[in-house]
Short mmCIF file of C-alpha atoms in Angstrom, two decimals:
data_model
loop_
_atom_site.label_atom_id
_atom_site.label_comp_id
_atom_site.label_asym_id
_atom_site.label_seq_id
_atom_site.Cartn_x
_atom_site.Cartn_y
_atom_site.Cartn_z
CA MET A 1 0.00 0.00 0.00
CA THR A 2 1.41 3.36 -1.02
CA ILE A 3 -0.04 6.48 0.56
CA VAL A 4 0.57 9.96 -0.88
CA LYS A 5 -0.36 13.06 1.07
CA LEU A 6 -0.64 16.16 -1.06
CA GLU A 7 0.89 19.42 0.05
CA PRO A 8 -1.63 22.28 0.29
CA TRP A 9 -0.39 23.88 -2.96
CA GLU A 10 -0.59 20.52 -4.79
CA TRP A 11 -4.14 20.00 -3.55
CA VAL A 12 -5.20 23.47 -4.70
CA HIS A 13 -3.58 22.94 -8.09
CA ALA A 14 -5.28 19.54 -8.60
CA LEU A 15 -8.69 20.92 -7.60
CA SER A 16 -8.22 23.90 -9.93
CA VAL A 17 -7.52 21.58 -12.85
CA GLY A 18 -10.50 19.44 -11.84
CA ALA A 19 -12.74 22.53 -11.89
CA ARG A 20 -11.42 23.49 -15.33
CA ARG A 21 -12.06 19.97 -16.65
CA HIS A 22 -15.57 20.05 -15.23
CA GLU A 23 -16.25 23.43 -16.86
CA ALA A 24 -14.86 22.18 -20.18
CA ASN A 25 -17.54 19.49 -20.22
CA TRP A 26 -20.56 21.54 -19.13
CA ASN A 27 -22.19 21.30 -22.55
CA SER A 28 -21.22 17.74 -23.38
CA LYS A 29 -23.67 14.86 -23.34
CA ASP A 30 -23.21 11.67 -21.36
CA ALA A 31 -22.19 8.51 -23.16
CA ALA A 32 -25.11 6.15 -23.77
CA HIS A 33 -23.85 3.64 -21.19
CA TYR A 34 -23.69 6.14 -18.28
CA ASP A 35 -26.05 5.44 -15.42
CA ARG A 36 -26.18 8.56 -13.27
CA ARG A 37 -27.79 6.67 -10.38
CA GLY A 38 -24.50 4.95 -9.57
CA MET A 39 -22.18 7.79 -10.43
CA GLU A 40 -20.56 10.54 -8.44
CA ASP A 41 -21.27 14.11 -9.52
CA ASP A 42 -18.95 15.27 -12.30
CA ARG A 43 -17.36 18.10 -10.30
CA THR A 44 -16.21 15.77 -7.54
CA SER A 45 -15.22 13.02 -9.94
CA GLN A 46 -13.01 15.39 -11.93
CA ALA A 47 -11.38 16.67 -8.73
CA ARG A 48 -10.81 13.09 -7.53
CA ALA A 49 -9.26 12.11 -10.88
CA CYS A 50 -6.88 15.07 -10.82
CA VAL A 51 -5.81 14.43 -7.22
CA CYS A 52 -5.06 10.80 -8.11
CA GLU A 53 -3.12 11.76 -11.24
CA LEU A 54 -1.04 14.28 -9.31
CA ALA A 55 -0.36 11.74 -6.54
CA VAL A 56 0.92 9.18 -9.07
CA ALA A 57 3.10 11.84 -10.69
CA LYS A 58 4.49 12.87 -7.32
CA LYS A 59 5.24 9.32 -6.19
CA THR A 60 6.83 8.24 -9.49
CA ASN A 61 8.68 11.53 -10.02
CA ARG A 62 6.94 12.19 -13.33
CA TYR A 63 5.50 15.31 -14.94
CA TRP A 64 1.78 15.96 -14.62
CA SER A 65 0.57 18.49 -17.16
CA GLY A 66 -2.80 19.06 -15.53
CA SER A 67 -4.14 19.36 -19.05
CA VAL A 68 -7.70 20.29 -19.88
CA TRP A 69 -9.36 19.21 -23.13
CA TYR A 70 -12.30 21.14 -24.43
CA SER A 71 -13.92 19.95 -27.65
CA GLY A 72 -12.31 16.89 -29.18
CA HIS A 73 -11.30 15.46 -25.79
CA ASN A 74 -11.36 11.88 -26.96
CA GLN A 75 -8.97 12.54 -29.83
CA ASN A 76 -6.53 14.34 -27.52
CA LYS A 77 -6.93 11.76 -24.76
CA LYS A 78 -5.94 9.00 -27.14
CA LYS A 79 -2.67 10.81 -27.90
CA HIS A 80 -1.54 11.93 -24.43
CA ALA A 81 -0.79 10.11 -21.19
CA ASP A 82 -2.22 11.27 -17.88
CA VAL A 83 1.22 11.34 -16.26
CA GLY A 84 4.59 11.53 -17.96
CA HIS A 85 4.62 9.91 -21.37
CA LYS A 86 3.39 6.41 -20.54
CA PHE A 87 1.15 6.44 -17.44
CA GLU A 88 -2.62 6.14 -17.58
CA VAL A 89 -4.23 6.78 -14.19
CA LYS A 90 -7.64 5.49 -13.20
CA HIS A 91 -9.37 6.24 -9.93
CA VAL A 92 -11.77 4.00 -8.11
CA ARG A 93 -14.23 4.99 -5.45
CA THR A 94 -16.46 2.07 -4.46
CA LYS A 95 -15.56 -0.80 -6.79
CA ASN A 96 -12.62 -3.19 -6.91
CA PHE A 97 -12.16 -2.92 -10.65
CA THR A 98 -11.58 -0.31 -13.30
CA ARG A 99 -12.08 -0.03 -17.04
CA VAL A 100 -9.30 -0.46 -19.60
CA ASP A 101 -9.72 0.74 -23.17
CA LYS A 102 -8.57 -1.09 -26.30
CA HIS A 103 -7.29 2.12 -27.93
CA MET A 104 -4.62 2.42 -25.20
CA THR A 105 -3.05 -0.97 -25.98
CA GLY A 106 0.06 -1.44 -28.08
CA LYS A 107 1.63 1.83 -26.87
CA GLY A 108 3.87 0.58 -24.06
CA MET A 109 1.63 2.25 -21.47
CA TYR A 110 1.33 1.52 -17.77
CA LEU A 111 -1.94 1.60 -15.86
CA PHE A 112 -1.95 3.00 -12.31
CA VAL A 113 -5.03 2.73 -10.12
CA ALA A 114 -5.59 4.98 -7.11
CA LYS A 115 -8.28 6.06 -4.70
CA THR A 116 -8.68 8.94 -2.31
CA LEU A 117 -8.83 8.15 1.39
CA ASP A 118 -10.50 11.23 2.81
CA GLU A 119 -13.50 13.40 2.08
CA GLU A 120 -11.30 16.43 1.32
CA LEU A 121 -9.32 14.48 -1.30
CA LYS A 122 -5.96 15.31 0.30
CA THR A 123 -4.69 11.75 0.76
CA VAL A 124 -4.40 9.14 -2.00
CA GLU A 125 -3.70 5.44 -1.90
CA ILE A 126 -1.99 4.13 -5.01
CA LEU A 127 -3.43 0.64 -5.27
CA GLY A 128 -0.88 -0.53 -7.80
CA TRP A 129 0.15 -0.66 -11.42
CA ILE A 130 0.26 -3.06 -14.36
CA GLU A 131 1.42 -2.91 -17.96
CA TYR A 132 -1.58 -1.69 -19.93
CA ASP A 133 -1.46 -4.51 -22.47
CA ALA A 134 -1.40 -7.08 -19.63
CA ALA A 135 -4.39 -5.32 -18.05
CA TRP A 136 -6.27 -5.68 -21.34
CA GLU A 137 -5.43 -9.40 -21.54
CA LEU A 138 -6.49 -10.01 -17.93
CA GLY A 139 -9.65 -7.94 -18.29
CA THR A 140 -13.13 -9.36 -18.36
CA GLU A 141 -16.26 -8.25 -20.16
CA SER A 142 -17.12 -4.75 -19.06
CA GLN A 143 -20.45 -3.34 -18.03
CA TYR A 144 -19.56 -0.64 -20.58
CA LYS A 145 -20.05 -2.44 -23.87
CA GLY A 146 -17.64 -1.82 -26.69
CA ASN A 147 -13.86 -1.73 -26.87
CA CYS A 148 -13.23 -1.88 -23.14
CA ARG A 149 -12.77 -4.44 -20.41
CA ASP A 150 -12.74 -4.42 -16.62
CA ILE A 151 -9.68 -5.37 -14.62
CA HIS A 152 -9.87 -6.31 -10.95
CA ILE A 153 -7.43 -4.57 -8.63
CA LYS A 154 -6.15 -7.97 -7.44
CA HIS A 155 -4.10 -8.04 -10.67
CA LEU A 156 -2.17 -4.88 -9.81
CA LYS A 157 1.47 -4.96 -8.76
CA SER A 158 2.81 -3.10 -5.75
CA LEU A 159 4.45 0.23 -6.41
CA ASP A 160 7.45 -1.21 -4.56
CA ASP A 161 7.90 -3.48 -7.59
CA PHE A 162 7.91 -0.61 -10.09
CA GLU A 163 11.30 0.30 -11.45
CA ILE A 164 11.74 3.93 -12.33
CA ARG A 165 12.01 3.95 -16.10
CA ALA A 166 12.82 6.81 -18.42
#
């Protein structure tokens, strides 16, 4: 278990980016498979995602751009990593699995999964990591139909086993 506590300035920065991402999507429509009854509000979800991305960047000593995509998000998202050049970060809240997307395979990416531990989103637990292609292979049919699968967090490796790579 790897715990990352954000400094006050890091927390403010992550929440600012989360607010910008939320604003960038005000006029967008939900994907057909979204079920709002089981989802967290977008504002909090964006903040949680940014806090988790920043925590992974901090712990792995990688750059976090804190980027915000307005229109065309999906095209940009497919080209850019969440952290550094090769790290995709997913956050979980209540489930023990996360979604992996086919379009991220074959790129030498790594998947990191994290969750926040407090209501204020100041403390993050990095649950682990796995090579993205391995995550795809280990994944099972997703509740989100299409080119995605679900991977259980039991498949993740400890951050202690992650070698710092260029």
